[in-house]
């Protein structure tokens, strides 16, 4: 069945460091891929998305490229800020499985000044 | 649109009591999900509705949990009787079938 595997946390970085959070997926069809972010005490918000192979999603300095050959959607940011401290979830939706949404376990990021 | 609306935002109840969580999805969205989030288990899918019909309830932990979606604009998640281990944040999300899922702010449930 469909699934998402993402890098275990927690991750602690200094401000302005480079961030990578790995995400790989398994899907029967051609899924759409997403990164969601959850700030403390809040619900999940969409950060970025990509709907087909080789698409790059980007938002707020974060980027992720849909790599079908490696079944990956790694999240990157060149220079993190304290305000990026949050939990990040990789997710996919697949019409072949009735539009079910599958989430990874989440990766907690703390950015220190 | 006001987004996905959940109520209450916080609920504190005694063990053994019935708890009902409510969700109003975004108008026009045909899929609705209930999730539970805890530190130990992360984000768990409890049940998934499509066009008001439960499609997958394999994540519902036990018979004490039940969910309904009587119409396209309302869903409930009920726990009866509640136990301390049910303490968690419960999220509702709605999905239009394309693009992304939209989450509510969650209900923080504490069972004492």
mmCIF file of C-alpha atoms in Angstrom:
data_model
loop_
_atom_site.group_PDB
_atom_site.id
_atom_site.type_symbol
_atom_site.label_atom_id
_atom_site.label_comp_id
_atom_site.label_asym_id
_atom_site.label_seq_id
_atom_site.Cartn_x
_atom_site.Cartn_y
_atom_site.Cartn_z
ATOM 1 C CA UNK A 1 0.000 0.000 0.000
ATOM 2 C CA UNK A 2 0.884 3.657 -0.138
ATOM 3 C CA UNK A 3 3.176 5.070 2.536
ATOM 4 C CA UNK A 4 5.532 7.905 3.388
ATOM 5 C CA UNK A 5 8.830 7.587 5.238
ATOM 6 C CA UNK A 6 10.558 10.665 6.527
ATOM 7 C CA UNK A 7 13.702 11.405 8.414
ATOM 8 C CA UNK A 8 13.575 10.893 12.140
ATOM 9 C CA UNK A 9 14.040 13.880 14.359
ATOM 10 C CA UNK A 10 14.496 15.933 16.275
ATOM 11 C CA UNK A 11 16.741 18.197 14.254
ATOM 12 C CA UNK A 12 18.543 21.129 15.852
ATOM 13 C CA UNK A 13 20.281 23.726 13.689
ATOM 14 C CA UNK A 14 21.894 27.089 14.181
ATOM 15 C CA UNK A 15 20.348 30.083 12.499
ATOM 16 C CA UNK A 16 21.386 30.440 8.826
ATOM 17 C CA UNK A 17 22.325 26.760 8.542
ATOM 18 C CA UNK A 18 21.236 24.626 5.592
ATOM 19 C CA UNK A 19 18.274 22.321 6.156
ATOM 20 C CA UNK A 20 17.431 19.006 4.534
ATOM 21 C CA UNK A 21 14.624 16.741 5.717
ATOM 22 C CA UNK A 22 14.436 13.517 3.737
ATOM 23 C CA UNK A 23 11.176 12.019 2.539
ATOM 24 C CA UNK A 24 10.590 8.938 0.408
ATOM 25 C CA UNK A 25 7.307 7.447 -0.653
ATOM 26 C CA UNK A 26 5.647 4.296 -1.916
ATOM 27 C CA UNK A 27 2.593 4.605 -4.125
ATOM 28 C CA UNK A 28 0.689 2.475 -6.579
ATOM 29 C CA UNK A 29 -0.128 5.308 -8.952
ATOM 30 C CA UNK A 30 1.055 8.853 -9.584
ATOM 31 C CA UNK A 31 0.566 10.664 -6.312
ATOM 32 C CA UNK A 32 0.651 14.323 -5.436
ATOM 33 C CA UNK A 33 3.247 15.146 -2.786
ATOM 34 C CA UNK A 34 3.093 17.687 0.005
ATOM 35 C CA UNK A 35 5.002 19.194 2.884
ATOM 36 C CA UNK A 36 2.948 20.439 5.800
ATOM 37 C CA UNK A 37 4.217 22.488 8.741
ATOM 38 C CA UNK A 38 2.838 22.570 12.272
ATOM 39 C CA UNK A 39 3.787 25.449 14.551
ATOM 40 C CA UNK A 40 3.388 24.969 18.309
ATOM 41 C CA UNK A 41 -0.234 24.833 19.380
ATOM 42 C CA UNK A 42 -1.586 25.024 15.841
ATOM 43 C CA UNK A 43 -2.982 22.740 13.165
ATOM 44 C CA UNK A 44 -1.119 21.577 10.084
ATOM 45 C CA UNK A 45 -0.674 24.074 7.272
ATOM 46 C CA UNK A 46 0.358 23.383 3.720
ATOM 47 C CA UNK A 47 3.935 24.532 3.110
ATOM 48 C CA UNK A 48 4.397 23.418 -0.496
ATOM 49 C CA UNK A 49 3.273 20.797 -2.977
ATOM 50 C CA UNK A 50 4.111 19.116 -6.283
ATOM 51 C CA UNK A 51 1.630 17.222 -8.404
ATOM 52 C CA UNK A 52 3.806 15.477 -10.988
ATOM 53 C CA UNK A 53 7.317 14.211 -11.562
ATOM 54 C CA UNK A 54 10.072 16.846 -11.750
ATOM 55 C CA UNK A 55 7.804 19.556 -10.365
ATOM 56 C CA UNK A 56 9.423 21.772 -7.744
ATOM 57 C CA UNK A 57 7.289 23.141 -4.950
ATOM 58 C CA UNK A 58 8.512 26.242 -3.155
ATOM 59 C CA UNK A 59 7.322 28.610 -0.436
ATOM 60 C CA UNK A 60 8.928 30.833 2.221
ATOM 61 C CA UNK A 61 12.412 29.838 1.045
ATOM 62 C CA UNK A 62 11.664 26.107 1.302
ATOM 63 C CA UNK A 63 11.888 23.879 -1.766
ATOM 64 C CA UNK A 64 11.214 20.248 -2.638
ATOM 65 C CA UNK A 65 11.457 18.460 -5.993
ATOM 66 C CA UNK A 66 9.280 15.493 -6.951
ATOM 67 C CA UNK A 67 11.758 12.785 -7.972
ATOM 68 C CA UNK A 68 9.959 9.804 -9.452
ATOM 69 C CA UNK A 69 13.151 7.865 -10.171
ATOM 70 C CA UNK A 70 14.154 7.904 -6.508
ATOM 71 C CA UNK A 71 10.578 8.178 -5.126
ATOM 72 C CA UNK A 72 11.679 11.121 -3.019
ATOM 73 C CA UNK A 73 10.504 14.608 -2.062
ATOM 74 C CA UNK A 74 13.210 16.021 0.191
ATOM 75 C CA UNK A 75 12.614 19.378 1.861
ATOM 76 C CA UNK A 76 15.427 21.955 1.720
ATOM 77 C CA UNK A 77 16.070 25.492 2.854
ATOM 78 C CA UNK A 78 19.307 27.337 2.340
ATOM 79 C CA UNK A 79 19.258 29.462 5.495
ATOM 80 C CA UNK A 80 16.928 28.641 8.369
ATOM 81 C CA UNK A 81 15.563 31.157 10.848
ATOM 82 C CA UNK A 82 14.411 30.791 14.439
ATOM 83 C CA UNK A 83 10.850 31.260 13.186
ATOM 84 C CA UNK A 84 11.171 28.033 11.139
ATOM 85 C CA UNK A 85 11.130 25.988 14.350
ATOM 86 C CA UNK A 86 8.173 23.636 13.904
ATOM 87 C CA UNK A 87 7.236 20.064 13.031
ATOM 88 C CA UNK A 88 7.358 19.191 9.319
ATOM 89 C CA UNK A 89 5.247 16.432 7.758
ATOM 90 C CA UNK A 90 5.681 14.864 4.355
ATOM 91 C CA UNK A 91 2.454 13.571 2.790
ATOM 92 C CA UNK A 92 0.997 12.113 -0.349
ATOM 93 C CA UNK A 93 -2.424 11.719 -1.883
ATOM 94 C CA UNK A 94 -3.141 9.119 -4.485
ATOM 95 C CA UNK A 95 -6.293 8.963 -6.572
ATOM 96 C CA UNK A 96 -5.665 5.238 -7.046
ATOM 97 C CA UNK A 97 -6.450 4.756 -3.361
ATOM 98 C CA UNK A 98 -9.590 6.858 -3.284
ATOM 99 C CA UNK A 99 -7.896 10.170 -2.482
ATOM 100 C CA UNK A 100 -6.569 8.886 0.801
ATOM 101 C CA UNK A 101 -3.972 11.113 2.465
ATOM 102 C CA UNK A 102 -0.845 9.470 3.897
ATOM 103 C CA UNK A 103 1.430 11.324 6.317
ATOM 104 C CA UNK A 104 4.932 10.673 7.520
ATOM 105 C CA UNK A 105 5.694 10.658 11.230
ATOM 106 C CA UNK A 106 6.837 14.263 11.302
ATOM 107 C CA UNK A 107 10.262 15.803 11.917
ATOM 108 C CA UNK A 108 10.718 18.333 14.682
ATOM 109 C CA UNK A 109 13.040 21.200 13.809
ATOM 110 C CA UNK A 110 14.508 23.599 16.369
ATOM 111 C CA UNK A 111 16.562 26.538 15.161
ATOM 112 C CA UNK A 112 18.752 28.210 17.761
ATOM 113 C CA UNK A 113 20.051 31.781 17.478
ATOM 114 C CA UNK B 1 -14.410 30.598 3.620
ATOM 115 C CA UNK B 2 -13.646 30.268 7.340
ATOM 116 C CA UNK B 3 -11.744 27.046 6.832
ATOM 117 C CA UNK B 4 -12.275 23.817 8.725
ATOM 118 C CA UNK B 5 -13.932 24.576 12.053
ATOM 119 C CA UNK B 6 -13.530 22.304 15.047
ATOM 120 C CA UNK B 7 -15.192 22.563 18.418
ATOM 121 C CA UNK B 8 -14.474 22.700 21.214
ATOM 122 C CA UNK B 9 -10.842 23.852 21.078
ATOM 123 C CA UNK B 10 -10.181 22.405 24.509
ATOM 124 C CA UNK B 11 -12.039 19.740 26.455
ATOM 125 C CA UNK B 12 -11.315 18.453 29.929
ATOM 126 C CA UNK B 13 -13.435 15.568 31.125
ATOM 127 C CA UNK B 14 -13.431 12.865 33.739
ATOM 128 C CA UNK B 15 -12.704 9.270 32.957
ATOM 129 C CA UNK B 16 -15.851 7.387 31.996
ATOM 130 C CA UNK B 17 -17.646 10.398 30.559
ATOM 131 C CA UNK B 18 -18.817 10.673 26.967
ATOM 132 C CA UNK B 19 -16.935 13.139 24.783
ATOM 133 C CA UNK B 20 -18.130 14.493 21.431
ATOM 134 C CA UNK B 21 -15.841 16.384 19.099
ATOM 135 C CA UNK B 22 -17.277 18.324 16.200
ATOM 136 C CA UNK B 23 -16.055 19.325 12.776
ATOM 137 C CA UNK B 24 -17.438 21.538 10.031
ATOM 138 C CA UNK B 25 -15.516 20.940 6.795
ATOM 139 C CA UNK B 26 -15.015 23.453 4.029
ATOM 140 C CA UNK B 27 -18.070 23.697 1.816
ATOM 141 C CA UNK B 28 -17.760 21.637 -1.352
ATOM 142 C CA UNK B 29 -15.060 19.318 -0.041
ATOM 143 C CA UNK B 30 -16.099 15.717 -0.477
ATOM 144 C CA UNK B 31 -13.604 13.990 1.813
ATOM 145 C CA UNK B 32 -13.098 14.314 5.559
ATOM 146 C CA UNK B 33 -10.447 12.840 7.822
ATOM 147 C CA UNK B 34 -10.155 12.524 11.597
ATOM 148 C CA UNK B 35 -6.628 12.298 13.035
ATOM 149 C CA UNK B 36 -5.247 11.915 16.537
ATOM 150 C CA UNK B 37 -1.896 13.362 17.512
ATOM 151 C CA UNK B 38 0.157 12.374 20.556
ATOM 152 C CA UNK B 39 3.815 12.703 21.438
ATOM 153 C CA UNK B 40 4.231 8.947 21.556
ATOM 154 C CA UNK B 41 2.429 7.935 18.354
ATOM 155 C CA UNK B 42 2.575 11.061 16.220
ATOM 156 C CA UNK B 43 -0.252 11.725 13.761
ATOM 157 C CA UNK B 44 -2.620 8.769 13.358
ATOM 158 C CA UNK B 45 -5.498 8.530 10.888
ATOM 159 C CA UNK B 46 -8.623 7.392 12.719
ATOM 160 C CA UNK B 47 -11.269 7.413 9.996
ATOM 161 C CA UNK B 48 -11.823 8.719 6.490
ATOM 162 C CA UNK B 49 -15.152 9.709 4.893
ATOM 163 C CA UNK B 50 -15.798 10.207 1.199
ATOM 164 C CA UNK B 51 -19.134 11.813 0.221
ATOM 165 C CA UNK B 52 -20.317 11.299 3.827
ATOM 166 C CA UNK B 53 -19.668 7.558 3.713
ATOM 167 C CA UNK B 54 -17.000 6.007 5.973
ATOM 168 C CA UNK B 55 -14.387 4.481 3.674
ATOM 169 C CA UNK B 56 -11.694 3.366 6.091
ATOM 170 C CA UNK B 57 -12.138 3.169 9.857
ATOM 171 C CA UNK B 58 -9.286 0.747 10.490
ATOM 172 C CA UNK B 59 -7.513 3.384 12.551
ATOM 173 C CA UNK B 60 -10.287 3.695 15.127
ATOM 174 C CA UNK B 61 -8.602 2.296 18.226
ATOM 175 C CA UNK B 62 -11.531 0.405 19.708
ATOM 176 C CA UNK B 63 -15.297 0.245 20.012
ATOM 177 C CA UNK B 64 -15.325 3.162 22.412
ATOM 178 C CA UNK B 65 -14.660 5.395 19.406
ATOM 179 C CA UNK B 66 -17.326 6.166 16.815
ATOM 180 C CA UNK B 67 -17.613 8.752 14.060
ATOM 181 C CA UNK B 68 -20.503 9.982 11.984
ATOM 182 C CA UNK B 69 -21.016 12.302 9.066
ATOM 183 C CA UNK B 70 -24.780 12.843 8.769
ATOM 184 C CA UNK B 71 -24.364 15.423 6.010
ATOM 185 C CA UNK B 72 -21.692 17.142 3.965
ATOM 186 C CA UNK B 73 -21.281 19.994 6.433
ATOM 187 C CA UNK B 74 -20.884 18.223 9.757
ATOM 188 C CA UNK B 75 -19.040 15.339 11.388
ATOM 189 C CA UNK B 76 -18.657 14.101 14.946
ATOM 190 C CA UNK B 77 -16.149 11.907 16.716
ATOM 191 C CA UNK B 78 -17.462 10.374 19.918
ATOM 192 C CA UNK B 79 -15.610 8.581 22.691
ATOM 193 C CA UNK B 80 -17.728 6.648 25.164
ATOM 194 C CA UNK B 81 -16.535 5.969 27.795
ATOM 195 C CA UNK B 82 -13.420 8.118 27.745
ATOM 196 C CA UNK B 83 -10.134 7.004 29.327
ATOM 197 C CA UNK B 84 -6.976 8.936 30.289
ATOM 198 C CA UNK B 85 -5.064 7.321 27.406
ATOM 199 C CA UNK B 86 -7.446 9.067 24.987
ATOM 200 C CA UNK B 87 -5.859 12.390 25.910
ATOM 201 C CA UNK B 88 -4.510 13.862 22.679
ATOM 202 C CA UNK B 89 -5.089 16.544 20.088
ATOM 203 C CA UNK B 90 -7.754 15.508 17.591
ATOM 204 C CA UNK B 91 -7.670 17.058 14.129
ATOM 205 C CA UNK B 92 -10.252 17.140 11.410
ATOM 206 C CA UNK B 93 -9.216 17.767 7.798
ATOM 207 C CA UNK B 94 -11.262 18.217 4.644
ATOM 208 C CA UNK B 95 -10.144 17.533 1.089
ATOM 209 C CA UNK B 96 -11.727 18.650 -2.180
ATOM 210 C CA UNK B 97 -10.375 15.672 -4.132
ATOM 211 C CA UNK B 98 -7.631 17.653 -5.812
ATOM 212 C CA UNK B 99 -4.901 19.895 -4.404
ATOM 213 C CA UNK B 100 -4.326 19.636 -0.677
ATOM 214 C CA UNK B 101 -6.106 18.720 2.543
ATOM 215 C CA UNK B 102 -7.079 21.543 4.892
ATOM 216 C CA UNK B 103 -6.781 21.080 8.629
ATOM 217 C CA UNK B 104 -8.751 22.529 11.496
ATOM 218 C CA UNK B 105 -7.082 23.978 14.574
ATOM 219 C CA UNK B 106 -7.663 20.808 16.541
ATOM 220 C CA UNK B 107 -9.363 19.879 19.809
ATOM 221 C CA UNK B 108 -7.080 19.278 22.770
ATOM 222 C CA UNK B 109 -8.717 16.567 24.864
ATOM 223 C CA UNK B 110 -7.639 15.861 28.422
ATOM 224 C CA UNK B 111 -9.228 12.966 30.269
ATOM 225 C CA UNK B 112 -8.514 12.975 34.008
#
